[in-house]
Amino acid sequence: MDEGLPPAIPFLPSRVHQYDGGLIVLGMDGEVLLLGEELKPRHPHAKPFPMKISHSTVLNDRLYATWIDGELMMARMGCIPLDSAPKSGPPRADLRTKSTIEKAKHPEGNIWSHVLNSEPLALAANGEHLVFVLWRTGVYGLTPDADELWRMAEPTWNYPKKRPRNAETIALHLNEDSFTLTSRGGRIQRRSLATGALLEEFIAVGPEAPLEHHFKQGTHEIICSTTGELTWVHEGELLRTIKLNGPIQFASWDPTLEGWRIAGWREELLITSTRNERHQWDEIPVHIEPVKGGALVLFNNGTWKNSPFEGTAPVNYEEE
């Protein structure tokens, strides 16, 4: 039994981001929790908006996020500060009574927030740019304060024949002066960060489409198919192909071990140039946090455990 681990998350976690103060944990129903030293809560968790956060990114102590609810046919995009306690917003019942944009409810404590008229597919921020994609609407570039820089039409892709959902964007990555969009059909477009204009299009290295995830950190990439095939790509070359038991929840490059830590379906993987290890779990891991030479695994029930793939001794926050 693991001892000395961080306190359990008091809701069902869906995603974790790093920020200057520690970690921010997002919940399945829109909860927001800030963790500080030793991954202990800095404030009580709150629910700024009563919808699940579908896409999110962190930049300069701000959380940029999209909220969407299929039942209510509503979506929002906004920015919440991370240098203060999160605030709880309106109850879900209030959303049903606000039928106009002028009367629309927004996330509580937001720096800015907008109503979206289409499903958000991707969101990323870097430096002075915030880029997002709306289904069947277009690609948009904003400043971090929501001033529009440019907008482009919905991406069109060079496919020899059309297949269902081929054109859906599954990943968005920002670089210094350009960004890339990855489609479910297995194509990647590189576009100008200054204007959104298309610079080039090429076929993704890795599994055959349809794709489900595309994780990228520096020159290392993990590309995953909907059938559970995973490929590790470095500088455009395929290094490893692995078949998983189910869908991937999370993947992150660990610079200490020079490899990928991957949260799969009731399994955890470590992939390096010399190691290819798997560990079965009873619960579903949603995040793996490298710390103290090892790592902590956060599960979908809110509990933490030590990763079996350690560089040093297991993590124990009770040690002096």
Short mmCIF file of C-alpha atoms in Angstrom, two decimals:
data_model
loop_
_atom_site.label_atom_id
_atom_site.label_comp_id
_atom_site.label_asym_id
_atom_site.label_seq_id
_atom_site.Cartn_x
_atom_site.Cartn_y
_atom_site.Cartn_z
CA MET A 1 0.00 0.00 0.00
CA ASP A 2 1.37 3.40 -0.95
CA GLU A 3 1.89 5.86 1.89
CA GLY A 4 2.78 9.52 2.00
CA LEU A 5 0.95 10.30 -1.24
CA PRO A 6 -0.86 13.56 -2.04
CA PRO A 7 -4.49 13.91 -0.91
CA ALA A 8 -7.09 12.34 -3.20
CA ILE A 9 -8.84 14.65 -5.65
CA PRO A 10 -12.42 15.23 -4.35
CA PHE A 11 -14.05 14.76 -7.78
CA LEU A 12 -13.57 12.71 -10.95
CA PRO A 13 -10.52 14.23 -12.71
CA SER A 14 -10.36 14.51 -16.49
CA ARG A 15 -7.21 16.53 -17.23
CA VAL A 16 -4.17 18.04 -15.47
CA HIS A 17 -2.00 21.03 -16.45
CA GLN A 18 1.21 22.39 -14.98
CA TYR A 19 1.41 26.08 -14.09
CA ASP A 20 3.82 28.26 -12.13
CA GLY A 21 2.15 27.53 -8.80
CA GLY A 22 1.93 23.75 -9.21
CA LEU A 23 -0.80 21.74 -10.92
CA ILE A 24 -4.35 22.52 -11.97
CA VAL A 25 -6.77 19.57 -11.99
CA LEU A 26 -9.94 19.76 -14.10
CA GLY A 27 -12.98 17.60 -13.40
CA MET A 28 -15.52 15.71 -15.47
CA ASP A 29 -18.25 18.20 -14.53
CA GLY A 30 -16.24 21.42 -14.86
CA GLU A 31 -14.45 21.42 -11.49
CA VAL A 32 -11.20 23.36 -11.09
CA LEU A 33 -8.66 22.64 -8.33
CA LEU A 34 -5.27 24.31 -7.84
CA LEU A 35 -2.54 22.18 -6.22
CA GLY A 36 0.54 23.77 -4.71
CA GLU A 37 3.48 22.42 -2.70
CA GLU A 38 3.45 18.63 -2.18
CA LEU A 39 0.41 18.62 -4.50
CA LYS A 40 -1.89 19.78 -1.72
CA PRO A 41 -4.91 22.01 -2.53
CA ARG A 42 -4.19 25.73 -2.39
CA HIS A 43 -7.92 26.54 -2.20
CA PRO A 44 -11.19 24.61 -2.14
CA HIS A 45 -12.16 23.42 -5.60
CA ALA A 46 -14.88 25.27 -7.51
CA LYS A 47 -17.01 24.89 -10.62
CA PRO A 48 -16.81 28.16 -12.62
CA PHE A 49 -19.29 26.84 -15.19
CA PRO A 50 -21.59 23.79 -14.98
CA MET A 51 -20.26 22.08 -18.11
CA LYS A 52 -17.34 19.79 -18.83
CA ILE A 53 -14.19 21.54 -20.04
CA SER A 54 -13.61 20.05 -23.48
CA HIS A 55 -10.27 21.72 -24.35
CA SER A 56 -7.84 23.69 -22.22
CA THR A 57 -4.35 25.16 -22.08
CA VAL A 58 -2.37 27.24 -19.59
CA LEU A 59 -0.37 30.40 -20.36
CA ASN A 60 1.03 33.03 -17.97
CA ASP A 61 -1.01 31.98 -14.91
CA ARG A 62 -4.23 31.85 -16.91
CA LEU A 63 -6.41 28.92 -17.84
CA TYR A 64 -7.85 29.15 -21.35
CA ALA A 65 -10.71 26.70 -21.81
CA THR A 66 -13.78 25.72 -23.78
CA TRP A 67 -16.95 24.43 -22.16
CA ILE A 68 -19.52 22.43 -24.14
CA ASP A 69 -22.79 20.66 -23.39
CA GLY A 70 -24.42 18.55 -26.07
CA GLU A 71 -27.78 18.34 -24.31
CA LEU A 72 -28.14 22.09 -23.95
CA MET A 73 -26.44 22.78 -27.31
CA MET A 74 -24.24 25.40 -25.65
CA ALA A 75 -20.54 26.19 -25.75
CA ARG A 76 -18.28 28.84 -24.23
CA MET A 77 -14.64 29.83 -24.48
CA GLY A 78 -12.99 31.90 -21.79
CA CYS A 79 -10.01 32.74 -19.63
CA ILE A 80 -9.75 32.24 -15.85
CA PRO A 81 -6.90 33.57 -13.63
CA LEU A 82 -4.82 31.06 -11.67
CA ASP A 83 -3.29 33.52 -9.21
CA SER A 84 -6.41 33.44 -7.01
CA ALA A 85 -8.98 30.91 -5.81
CA PRO A 86 -11.41 29.64 -8.48
CA LYS A 87 -15.03 30.70 -8.07
CA SER A 88 -18.21 28.70 -8.52
CA GLY A 89 -20.57 29.96 -11.18
CA PRO A 90 -24.25 29.57 -12.03
CA PRO A 91 -26.13 26.30 -11.48
CA ARG A 92 -26.98 24.24 -14.53
CA ALA A 93 -30.69 25.04 -14.18
CA ASP A 94 -29.97 28.73 -14.86
CA LEU A 95 -28.55 27.92 -18.28
CA ARG A 96 -31.86 26.54 -19.51
CA THR A 97 -33.63 29.86 -19.00
CA LYS A 98 -31.16 32.08 -20.87
CA SER A 99 -31.96 31.81 -24.57
CA THR A 100 -30.23 34.90 -26.01
CA ILE A 101 -26.56 35.84 -26.30
CA GLU A 102 -27.20 39.04 -24.35
CA LYS A 103 -28.58 37.06 -21.39
CA ALA A 104 -26.13 34.17 -21.64
CA LYS A 105 -24.36 33.03 -18.49
CA HIS A 106 -20.56 32.83 -18.45
CA PRO A 107 -17.87 31.16 -16.28
CA GLU A 108 -17.57 32.88 -12.92
CA GLY A 109 -14.46 34.98 -12.29
CA ASN A 110 -13.49 35.05 -15.95
CA ILE A 111 -11.09 37.62 -17.41
CA TRP A 112 -13.02 37.25 -20.66
CA SER A 113 -15.59 34.83 -22.06
CA HIS A 114 -17.46 34.37 -25.34
CA VAL A 115 -20.40 32.32 -26.61
CA LEU A 116 -19.40 29.83 -29.31
CA ASN A 117 -21.74 28.91 -32.15
CA SER A 118 -19.97 25.67 -33.08
CA GLU A 119 -18.21 22.76 -31.40
CA PRO A 120 -14.60 23.54 -30.38
CA LEU A 121 -12.17 20.92 -31.70
CA ALA A 122 -8.78 22.21 -30.52
CA LEU A 123 -7.21 24.99 -28.46
CA ALA A 124 -3.58 25.99 -27.81
CA ALA A 125 -1.65 29.03 -26.60
CA ASN A 126 1.97 30.14 -26.89
CA GLY A 127 3.62 33.50 -26.24
CA GLU A 128 1.28 36.14 -27.67
CA HIS A 129 -0.99 33.80 -29.61
CA LEU A 130 -4.12 31.81 -28.79
CA VAL A 131 -5.35 29.54 -31.61
CA PHE A 132 -8.54 27.49 -31.73
CA VAL A 133 -10.57 25.49 -34.25
CA LEU A 134 -14.37 25.34 -34.53
CA TRP A 135 -16.09 22.47 -36.34
CA ARG A 136 -17.33 23.47 -39.81
CA THR A 137 -16.58 27.12 -39.01
CA GLY A 138 -12.89 27.92 -39.16
CA VAL A 139 -9.52 28.50 -37.49
CA TYR A 140 -8.98 31.61 -35.37
CA GLY A 141 -6.00 33.47 -33.95
CA LEU A 142 -6.39 35.73 -30.90
CA THR A 143 -4.19 37.58 -28.47
CA PRO A 144 -4.26 36.25 -24.87
CA ASP A 145 -6.73 39.09 -24.13
CA ALA A 146 -9.13 37.88 -26.86
CA ASP A 147 -8.37 40.48 -29.53
CA GLU A 148 -8.77 38.84 -32.93
CA LEU A 149 -5.59 38.68 -35.03
CA TRP A 150 -6.93 36.65 -37.95
CA ARG A 151 -9.51 34.08 -38.99
CA MET A 152 -9.33 31.44 -41.71
CA ALA A 153 -11.91 29.18 -43.31
CA GLU A 154 -12.35 25.59 -42.20
CA PRO A 155 -9.29 23.57 -43.29
CA THR A 156 -9.65 21.56 -46.49
CA TRP A 157 -7.52 18.46 -46.88
CA ASN A 158 -5.93 16.77 -49.88
CA TYR A 159 -7.54 13.33 -49.59
CA PRO A 160 -7.85 11.01 -52.61
CA LYS A 161 -11.36 10.09 -51.44
CA LYS A 162 -13.63 11.28 -48.67
CA ARG A 163 -14.18 9.24 -45.53
CA PRO A 164 -16.41 10.00 -42.50
CA ARG A 165 -14.82 12.58 -40.15
CA ASN A 166 -11.51 12.59 -42.08
CA ALA A 167 -11.43 16.39 -41.93
CA GLU A 168 -11.97 16.65 -38.15
CA THR A 169 -9.06 18.29 -36.29
CA ILE A 170 -7.76 16.10 -33.45
CA ALA A 171 -4.64 18.05 -32.43
CA LEU A 172 -3.17 21.56 -32.54
CA HIS A 173 0.45 22.40 -31.70
CA LEU A 174 2.02 25.87 -31.66
CA ASN A 175 5.65 26.52 -32.53
CA GLU A 176 7.67 29.76 -32.57
CA ASP A 177 6.26 31.18 -35.82
CA SER A 178 3.91 28.46 -37.08
CA PHE A 179 1.41 25.89 -35.88
CA THR A 180 0.27 22.46 -37.03
CA LEU A 181 -3.19 20.93 -37.32
CA THR A 182 -3.59 17.15 -37.35
CA SER A 183 -6.68 15.61 -38.95
CA ARG A 184 -8.39 12.38 -38.01
CA GLY A 185 -7.69 11.20 -41.53
CA GLY A 186 -3.92 11.23 -40.95
CA ARG A 187 -2.81 14.52 -42.53
CA ILE A 188 -0.91 17.41 -40.93
CA GLN A 189 -1.02 21.05 -42.05
CA ARG A 190 1.60 23.61 -41.06
CA ARG A 191 0.25 27.16 -40.98
CA SER A 192 1.58 30.65 -40.28
CA LEU A 193 1.06 31.78 -36.70
CA ALA A 194 0.99 35.40 -37.88
CA THR A 195 -1.78 34.97 -40.48
CA GLY A 196 -3.17 31.43 -40.32
CA ALA A 197 -2.24 30.88 -43.99
CA LEU A 198 -1.44 27.33 -45.13
CA LEU A 199 2.30 26.70 -45.59
CA GLU A 200 2.39 22.97 -46.30
CA GLU A 201 0.47 19.72 -45.90
CA PHE A 202 1.94 16.25 -45.43
CA ILE A 203 1.01 12.74 -44.30
CA ALA A 204 1.48 11.95 -40.61
CA VAL A 205 4.16 9.35 -39.88
CA GLY A 206 2.73 6.41 -38.01
CA PRO A 207 -0.41 4.30 -37.91
CA GLU A 208 -3.03 4.27 -40.61
CA ALA A 209 -5.99 6.57 -40.07
CA PRO A 210 -8.33 7.18 -38.42
CA LEU A 211 -6.25 8.85 -35.72
CA GLU A 212 -7.35 9.63 -32.17
CA HIS A 213 -4.45 11.52 -30.55
CA HIS A 214 -1.29 13.36 -31.52
CA PHE A 215 0.96 14.30 -28.59
CA LYS A 216 4.04 16.44 -29.28
CA GLN A 217 6.80 17.79 -27.04
CA GLY A 218 9.81 19.28 -28.78
CA THR A 219 11.01 16.93 -31.51
CA HIS A 220 9.29 13.90 -29.99
CA GLU A 221 5.77 12.83 -30.99
CA ILE A 222 3.30 10.10 -30.12
CA ILE A 223 0.62 9.41 -32.75
CA CYS A 224 -2.26 7.07 -31.88
CA SER A 225 -4.94 5.41 -33.97
CA THR A 226 -8.52 4.72 -32.89
CA THR A 227 -7.66 1.00 -32.84
CA GLY A 228 -5.00 1.41 -30.13
CA GLU A 229 -1.86 1.44 -32.30
CA LEU A 230 0.77 3.85 -30.98
CA THR A 231 3.85 5.15 -32.77
CA TRP A 232 6.79 7.12 -31.39
CA VAL A 233 8.13 9.58 -33.96
CA HIS A 234 11.33 11.62 -33.55
CA GLU A 235 12.32 14.31 -36.06
CA GLY A 236 9.97 12.79 -38.61
CA GLU A 237 11.29 9.22 -38.26
CA LEU A 238 9.32 6.33 -36.76
CA LEU A 239 11.17 4.86 -33.76
CA ARG A 240 8.69 2.42 -32.22
CA THR A 241 5.23 0.94 -32.82
CA ILE A 242 3.18 -0.57 -29.98
CA LYS A 243 -0.30 -2.08 -29.78
CA LEU A 244 -2.22 -1.00 -26.67
CA ASN A 245 -5.12 -2.61 -24.80
CA GLY A 246 -7.35 0.39 -25.39
CA PRO A 247 -7.43 4.17 -25.81
CA ILE A 248 -4.69 6.48 -24.51
CA GLN A 249 -5.66 8.96 -21.79
CA PHE A 250 -2.38 10.90 -21.55
CA ALA A 251 1.22 10.94 -22.81
CA SER A 252 4.11 13.12 -21.69
CA TRP A 253 7.83 13.23 -22.46
CA ASP A 254 10.02 12.68 -19.37
CA PRO A 255 13.36 14.45 -19.99
CA THR A 256 14.99 12.72 -16.99
CA LEU A 257 14.38 9.25 -18.39
CA GLU A 258 14.45 10.47 -22.02
CA GLY A 259 11.26 8.63 -22.81
CA TRP A 260 7.47 8.74 -22.90
CA ARG A 261 5.24 8.10 -19.91
CA ILE A 262 1.87 6.95 -21.20
CA ALA A 263 -1.47 6.46 -19.43
CA GLY A 264 -3.50 3.84 -21.27
CA TRP A 265 -6.67 1.88 -20.56
CA ARG A 266 -5.99 0.41 -17.11
CA GLU A 267 -2.30 0.28 -17.97
CA GLU A 268 0.78 2.49 -17.74
CA LEU A 269 3.71 2.41 -20.15
CA LEU A 270 7.26 3.70 -20.19
CA ILE A 271 8.97 3.86 -23.58
CA THR A 272 12.64 4.84 -23.95
CA SER A 273 15.39 3.88 -26.38
CA THR A 274 16.26 0.91 -24.15
CA ARG A 275 13.04 0.22 -22.21
CA ASN A 276 9.56 -0.86 -23.25
CA GLU A 277 7.68 -1.53 -20.01
CA ARG A 278 4.00 -1.95 -19.17
CA HIS A 279 2.13 -2.15 -15.87
CA GLN A 280 -1.51 -3.13 -15.38
CA TRP A 281 -3.73 -1.08 -13.05
CA ASP A 282 -7.23 -1.76 -11.70
CA GLU A 283 -8.28 1.84 -12.33
CA ILE A 284 -7.82 4.09 -15.37
CA PRO A 285 -4.82 6.48 -15.15
CA VAL A 286 -5.56 9.98 -16.44
CA HIS A 287 -2.25 11.75 -15.69
CA ILE A 288 1.36 10.91 -14.83
CA GLU A 289 3.40 13.58 -13.05
CA PRO A 290 7.21 13.21 -13.00
CA VAL A 291 8.51 14.24 -9.57
CA LYS A 292 11.62 13.60 -7.45
CA GLY A 293 13.17 11.35 -10.07
CA GLY A 294 10.07 9.14 -10.19
CA ALA A 295 6.43 9.80 -10.99
CA LEU A 296 2.95 9.90 -9.49
CA VAL A 297 -0.06 8.46 -11.29
CA LEU A 298 -3.49 10.09 -10.93
CA PHE A 299 -6.46 7.80 -11.56
CA ASN A 300 -9.99 8.53 -12.73
CA ASN A 301 -11.33 7.92 -9.21
CA GLY A 302 -9.14 10.78 -7.87
CA THR A 303 -6.50 8.64 -6.08
CA TRP A 304 -2.73 8.82 -6.50
CA LYS A 305 -0.19 5.99 -6.63
CA ASN A 306 3.53 5.73 -7.24
CA SER A 307 4.48 4.78 -10.76
CA PRO A 308 6.33 1.45 -10.91
CA PHE A 309 8.75 3.07 -13.37
CA GLU A 310 11.00 5.04 -11.06
CA GLY A 311 14.38 6.62 -11.64
CA THR A 312 15.03 6.61 -7.88
CA ALA A 313 13.10 5.55 -4.76
CA PRO A 314 9.27 5.83 -4.72
CA VAL A 315 7.86 9.26 -3.96
CA ASN A 316 7.02 9.89 -0.30
CA TYR A 317 5.86 13.37 0.67
CA GLU A 318 6.10 12.53 4.38
CA GLU A 319 9.88 12.33 4.18
CA GLU A 320 11.73 15.33 5.51
#
